[in-house]
């Protein structure tokens, strides 16, 4: 008999949860950072130097992501949220696929690729157009350049979101870590915070990560396969 799920539950996801939807990961064999240099595309300096180049890259990624649908792992996490009274979903992904699968409360540590932010008046807006009619886009209110509302290298994470994620990591009794290389800070610290506070850690990843030696349970396989199986067993138990 599988043990019941200890609550509160927190989940940290990374690019691997969207891999089977067709969204490329950042590291690994076909990872984005193999073909592109982050410092030329995902930093405030790169944007100051060449906003059109940065927007071309984001436009390309928006096209790619826009053609993708949530997979069984996203759907399982949405179902978990609807079923478990004390559940927090934290993601490093900017693709919006958790919300597309039905997740309602998503702590987006690194922002969202479908949101734009004005570099002058800070106004944010959602824009799902692919392709964008004009690159680089400009603010409809003040005319200044818009940027993708994502976190770039060298930038701080949105503090309210990070605080909420930290609280969830501290409180949880079970943390699932799904499809992340657990290399990028501060997100990579969240499972360790959970561990230090007595939570059980479950890793869902086909590959070993620096977190693997610290976990209580490892589901070695693609998230879209192993996560629904894990959930179904616990539901029937
Ligand atoms: P990475 O690309 O670093 O890691 C993806 C992880 O997903 C790896 O550990 C893979 O083994 C795993 N993986 C691959 N396919 C999988 C599958 N089908 N199911 C489950 N896991 C699978 O992506 P992240 O850890 O999300 O930040 O990267 C963290 C941050 O680094 C990103 O948010 C981004 C990047 O630079 C910013 O842009 C600020």
Tab-separated table of C-alpha atoms and ligand atoms in Angstrom:
chain	number	residue	atom	x	y	z
A	1	UNK	CA	0.000	0.000	0.000
A	2	UNK	CA	1.499	3.374	-0.918
A	3	UNK	CA	1.786	5.791	1.973
A	4	UNK	CA	-0.624	8.762	1.952
A	5	UNK	CA	0.799	12.058	0.730
A	6	UNK	CA	2.133	14.172	3.611
A	7	UNK	CA	0.956	17.803	3.412
A	8	UNK	CA	1.744	20.604	2.869
A	9	UNK	CA	3.079	19.679	-0.565
A	10	UNK	CA	5.374	21.944	-2.580
A	11	UNK	CA	6.549	21.290	-6.122
A	12	UNK	CA	9.495	22.908	-7.890
A	13	UNK	CA	9.551	22.497	-11.652
A	14	UNK	CA	12.147	23.298	-14.295
A	15	UNK	CA	12.500	23.059	-18.049
A	16	UNK	CA	12.341	19.240	-17.990
A	17	UNK	CA	8.632	19.273	-17.110
A	18	UNK	CA	7.957	20.898	-20.492
A	19	UNK	CA	10.458	18.768	-22.446
A	20	UNK	CA	7.842	16.317	-23.663
A	21	UNK	CA	5.669	19.210	-24.795
A	22	UNK	CA	8.502	20.081	-27.184
A	23	UNK	CA	9.978	23.051	-25.279
A	24	UNK	CA	13.785	22.845	-25.332
A	25	UNK	CA	15.624	22.683	-22.003
A	26	UNK	CA	18.621	24.953	-21.290
A	27	UNK	CA	21.333	22.430	-20.488
A	28	UNK	CA	22.036	18.913	-21.727
A	29	UNK	CA	22.484	17.549	-25.232
A	30	UNK	CA	20.025	19.758	-27.136
A	31	UNK	CA	19.827	22.514	-24.537
A	32	UNK	CA	19.448	26.155	-25.618
A	33	UNK	CA	22.663	27.178	-23.899
A	34	UNK	CA	24.575	24.843	-26.269
A	35	UNK	CA	23.606	26.945	-29.292
A	36	UNK	CA	23.168	30.395	-27.758
A	37	UNK	CA	25.233	32.450	-25.356
A	38	UNK	CA	23.180	33.630	-22.396
A	39	UNK	CA	25.288	36.771	-21.941
A	40	UNK	CA	24.364	37.887	-25.498
A	41	UNK	CA	20.650	37.267	-25.095
A	42	UNK	CA	19.495	37.005	-21.504
A	43	UNK	CA	21.144	39.865	-19.626
A	44	UNK	CA	20.239	43.547	-19.109
A	45	UNK	CA	23.522	44.482	-20.850
A	46	UNK	CA	22.568	42.475	-23.945
A	47	UNK	CA	19.207	44.259	-24.060
A	48	UNK	CA	20.827	47.688	-23.729
A	49	UNK	CA	23.307	46.804	-26.482
A	50	UNK	CA	20.869	45.314	-28.986
A	51	UNK	CA	17.181	45.186	-27.992
A	52	UNK	CA	16.126	43.996	-31.453
A	53	UNK	CA	18.467	40.978	-31.285
A	54	UNK	CA	17.195	40.046	-27.830
A	55	UNK	CA	13.590	40.430	-28.994
A	56	UNK	CA	14.269	38.299	-32.093
A	57	UNK	CA	15.436	35.506	-29.837
A	58	UNK	CA	12.433	35.880	-27.534
A	59	UNK	CA	10.161	36.090	-30.583
A	60	UNK	CA	11.612	32.793	-31.817
A	61	UNK	CA	11.095	31.176	-28.416
A	62	UNK	CA	7.544	32.531	-28.175
A	63	UNK	CA	6.802	30.953	-31.566
A	64	UNK	CA	8.226	27.649	-30.403
A	65	UNK	CA	6.404	27.650	-27.071
A	66	UNK	CA	3.161	28.926	-28.622
A	67	UNK	CA	3.007	25.757	-30.717
A	68	UNK	CA	3.329	23.524	-27.616
A	69	UNK	CA	0.581	22.075	-25.460
A	70	UNK	CA	0.753	21.000	-21.811
A	71	UNK	CA	1.684	17.359	-21.268
A	72	UNK	CA	0.564	14.740	-18.758
A	73	UNK	CA	2.997	16.024	-16.110
A	74	UNK	CA	1.555	19.567	-16.245
A	75	UNK	CA	-1.945	18.070	-16.086
A	76	UNK	CA	-1.082	15.878	-13.102
A	77	UNK	CA	0.235	18.908	-11.202
A	78	UNK	CA	-2.986	20.803	-11.970
A	79	UNK	CA	-4.961	17.830	-10.674
A	80	UNK	CA	-2.839	17.711	-7.529
A	81	UNK	CA	-3.584	21.384	-6.884
A	82	UNK	CA	-7.312	20.736	-7.290
A	83	UNK	CA	-7.187	17.711	-4.961
A	84	UNK	CA	-4.742	18.597	-2.184
A	85	UNK	CA	-5.838	21.380	0.185
A	86	UNK	CA	-2.299	22.564	0.962
A	87	UNK	CA	-0.343	22.603	-2.285
A	88	UNK	CA	2.101	25.118	-3.798
A	89	UNK	CA	3.493	24.997	-7.317
A	90	UNK	CA	6.773	26.848	-7.894
A	91	UNK	CA	8.252	27.000	-11.370
A	92	UNK	CA	11.407	28.301	-12.993
A	93	UNK	CA	9.693	28.068	-16.375
A	94	UNK	CA	8.484	31.085	-18.296
A	95	UNK	CA	6.363	29.128	-20.795
A	96	UNK	CA	2.950	29.391	-19.085
A	97	UNK	CA	2.216	25.693	-19.694
A	98	UNK	CA	1.275	25.040	-16.061
A	99	UNK	CA	-1.506	27.616	-16.339
A	100	UNK	CA	-2.523	26.202	-19.733
A	101	UNK	CA	-2.908	22.800	-18.028
A	102	UNK	CA	-5.247	24.290	-15.429
A	103	UNK	CA	-2.927	25.217	-12.546
A	104	UNK	CA	-4.381	28.298	-10.899
A	105	UNK	CA	-1.722	29.444	-8.456
A	106	UNK	CA	1.737	29.305	-9.948
A	107	UNK	CA	4.741	30.989	-8.368
A	108	UNK	CA	6.783	31.988	-11.404
A	109	UNK	CA	10.307	32.599	-10.139
A	110	UNK	CA	11.701	33.656	-13.521
A	111	UNK	CA	8.711	35.525	-14.936
A	112	UNK	CA	6.606	34.737	-17.978
A	113	UNK	CA	7.512	34.980	-21.656
A	114	UNK	CA	3.961	36.081	-22.568
A	115	UNK	CA	4.198	39.177	-20.375
A	116	UNK	CA	5.992	42.405	-21.282
A	117	UNK	CA	7.243	45.166	-19.049
A	118	UNK	CA	7.924	48.780	-19.939
A	119	UNK	CA	11.540	49.783	-19.341
A	120	UNK	CA	10.408	53.275	-18.308
A	121	UNK	CA	6.959	53.207	-16.667
A	122	UNK	CA	7.189	49.541	-15.520
A	123	UNK	CA	3.662	48.835	-16.777
A	124	UNK	CA	3.173	45.135	-17.513
A	125	UNK	CA	0.877	43.654	-20.122
A	126	UNK	CA	0.128	40.243	-21.575
A	127	UNK	CA	0.707	39.727	-25.255
A	128	UNK	CA	0.320	36.334	-26.923
A	129	UNK	CA	0.824	37.487	-30.503
A	130	UNK	CA	3.219	35.378	-32.553
A	131	UNK	CA	4.974	36.897	-34.375
A	132	UNK	CA	4.923	40.339	-32.807
A	133	UNK	CA	3.947	43.002	-35.360
A	134	UNK	CA	7.003	45.144	-34.575
A	135	UNK	CA	10.355	44.334	-32.997
A	136	UNK	CA	11.383	45.725	-30.579
A	137	UNK	CA	7.869	46.448	-29.216
A	138	UNK	CA	7.094	49.760	-27.500
A	139	UNK	CA	4.872	50.741	-24.588
A	140	UNK	CA	1.395	51.857	-25.684
A	141	UNK	CA	1.295	54.330	-22.746
A	142	UNK	CA	4.676	56.044	-22.781
A	143	UNK	CA	6.376	54.878	-25.984
A	144	UNK	CA	9.497	53.483	-24.285
A	145	UNK	CA	10.937	50.072	-25.102
A	146	UNK	CA	9.164	47.015	-23.756
A	147	UNK	CA	11.159	44.057	-22.482
A	148	UNK	CA	10.090	40.484	-21.828
A	149	UNK	CA	8.925	40.250	-18.191
A	150	UNK	CA	11.421	37.510	-17.406
A	151	UNK	CA	14.386	37.387	-15.059
A	152	UNK	CA	17.721	37.741	-16.796
A	153	UNK	CA	21.134	36.717	-15.534
A	154	UNK	CA	22.380	39.208	-12.981
A	155	UNK	CA	18.846	40.324	-12.039
A	156	UNK	CA	16.965	39.697	-8.806
A	157	UNK	CA	13.950	37.456	-8.694
A	158	UNK	CA	10.571	39.108	-7.949
A	159	UNK	CA	10.791	39.395	-4.163
A	160	UNK	CA	7.151	38.567	-3.315
A	161	UNK	CA	7.261	35.445	-5.451
A	162	UNK	CA	10.572	34.351	-3.958
A	163	UNK	CA	9.297	34.979	-0.412
A	164	UNK	CA	6.195	32.893	-1.068
A	165	UNK	CA	8.329	30.099	-2.553
A	166	UNK	CA	10.673	30.205	0.430
A	167	UNK	CA	7.737	29.996	2.843
A	168	UNK	CA	6.295	27.026	0.945
A	169	UNK	CA	9.684	25.276	0.995
A	170	UNK	CA	10.031	25.884	4.726
A	171	UNK	CA	6.515	24.642	5.560
A	172	UNK	CA	6.172	21.659	3.262
A	173	UNK	CA	6.422	18.073	4.399
A	174	UNK	CA	6.817	16.777	0.852
A	175	UNK	CA	8.629	18.469	-2.010
A	176	UNK	CA	8.600	17.144	-5.550
A	177	UNK	CA	11.475	18.436	-7.670
A	178	UNK	CA	10.524	17.920	-11.293
A	179	UNK	CA	12.723	18.393	-14.356
A	180	UNK	CA	15.341	20.788	-13.067
A	181	UNK	CA	19.114	20.493	-13.166
A	182	UNK	CA	19.077	22.190	-9.721
A	183	UNK	CA	22.018	24.370	-10.712
A	184	UNK	CA	20.572	27.878	-10.862
A	185	UNK	CA	20.272	29.885	-7.646
A	186	UNK	CA	18.272	30.802	-5.706
A	187	UNK	CA	15.739	28.242	-7.028
A	188	UNK	CA	18.204	25.406	-6.440
A	189	UNK	CA	18.241	26.204	-2.712
A	190	UNK	CA	14.502	25.624	-2.255
A	191	UNK	CA	14.745	21.802	-2.062
A	192	UNK	CA	17.586	22.156	0.450
A	193	UNK	CA	15.476	24.513	2.565
A	194	UNK	CA	12.691	21.923	2.474
A	195	UNK	CA	15.125	19.180	3.439
A	196	UNK	CA	16.570	21.189	6.330
A	197	UNK	CA	13.060	21.686	7.641
A	198	UNK	CA	12.309	17.991	7.662
A	199	UNK	CA	10.490	17.525	4.342
A	200	UNK	CA	10.613	14.387	2.250
A	201	UNK	CA	12.219	15.053	-1.152
A	202	UNK	CA	11.135	13.273	-4.326
A	203	UNK	CA	13.084	13.920	-7.508
A	204	UNK	CA	11.503	13.400	-10.934
A	205	UNK	CA	14.216	13.450	-13.571
A	206	UNK	CA	15.634	10.968	-16.098
A	207	UNK	CA	19.164	12.122	-15.178
A	208	UNK	CA	21.171	12.462	-11.985
A	209	UNK	CA	21.425	15.983	-10.513
A	210	UNK	CA	23.411	17.484	-7.615
A	211	UNK	CA	20.235	17.033	-5.584
A	212	UNK	CA	19.915	13.294	-6.235
A	213	UNK	CA	22.132	12.140	-3.320
A	214	UNK	CA	19.929	14.113	-0.880
A	215	UNK	CA	16.547	12.826	-2.034
A	216	UNK	CA	14.384	10.210	-0.310
A	217	UNK	CA	12.860	8.900	-3.520
A	218	UNK	CA	13.841	9.189	-7.167
A	219	UNK	CA	11.513	8.700	-10.112
A	220	UNK	CA	14.006	8.167	-12.922
A	221	UNK	CA	12.175	8.804	-16.145
A	222	UNK	CA	10.397	11.443	-18.208
A	223	UNK	CA	8.034	13.486	-16.053
A	224	UNK	CA	5.048	12.983	-18.381
A	225	UNK	CA	5.286	9.241	-17.752
A	226	UNK	CA	6.485	8.780	-14.190
A	227	UNK	CA	4.644	11.625	-12.450
A	228	UNK	CA	1.109	10.571	-13.522
A	229	UNK	CA	1.974	6.981	-12.534
A	230	UNK	CA	3.198	8.107	-9.095
A	231	UNK	CA	0.066	10.207	-8.565
A	232	UNK	CA	-2.307	7.482	-9.715
A	233	UNK	CA	-0.816	4.960	-7.291
A	234	UNK	CA	-1.245	7.425	-4.437
A	235	UNK	CA	-4.796	8.232	-5.490
A	236	UNK	CA	-5.821	4.590	-5.526
A	237	UNK	CA	-3.964	3.818	-2.276
B	1	LIG	P1	17.943	22.793	-17.309
B	1	LIG	O1	17.948	22.777	-18.786
B	1	LIG	O2	19.158	23.263	-16.594
B	1	LIG	O3	17.640	21.318	-16.770
B	1	LIG	C1	16.588	20.553	-17.275
B	1	LIG	C2	16.484	19.281	-16.452
B	1	LIG	O4	15.381	18.558	-16.941
B	1	LIG	C3	17.706	18.355	-16.538
B	1	LIG	O5	18.080	17.926	-15.235
B	1	LIG	C4	17.188	17.167	-17.363
B	1	LIG	O6	17.791	15.933	-16.981
B	1	LIG	C5	15.725	17.196	-17.012
B	1	LIG	N1	14.844	16.592	-18.024
B	1	LIG	C6	15.013	16.471	-19.367
B	1	LIG	N2	13.961	15.869	-19.929
B	1	LIG	C7	13.091	15.593	-18.910
B	1	LIG	C8	11.805	14.967	-18.852
B	1	LIG	N3	11.207	14.507	-19.947
B	1	LIG	N4	11.215	14.863	-17.643
B	1	LIG	C9	11.812	15.331	-16.513
B	1	LIG	N5	13.007	15.922	-16.522
B	1	LIG	C10	13.648	16.047	-17.703
B	1	LIG	O7	16.631	23.601	-16.880
B	1	LIG	P2	16.289	24.298	-15.489
B	1	LIG	O8	16.781	23.477	-14.345
B	1	LIG	O9	14.857	24.640	-15.525
B	1	LIG	O10	16.879	30.561	-16.100
B	1	LIG	O11	17.162	25.604	-15.603
B	1	LIG	C11	17.066	26.567	-14.612
B	1	LIG	C12	17.202	27.943	-15.191
B	1	LIG	O12	18.390	28.024	-15.985
B	1	LIG	C13	16.095	28.328	-16.167
B	1	LIG	O13	14.929	28.789	-15.525
B	1	LIG	C14	16.760	29.410	-16.954
B	1	LIG	C15	18.086	28.761	-17.208
B	1	LIG	O14	19.151	29.593	-17.497
B	1	LIG	C16	16.768	31.807	-16.588
B	1	LIG	O15	16.564	32.016	-17.769
B	1	LIG	C17	16.906	32.880	-15.560
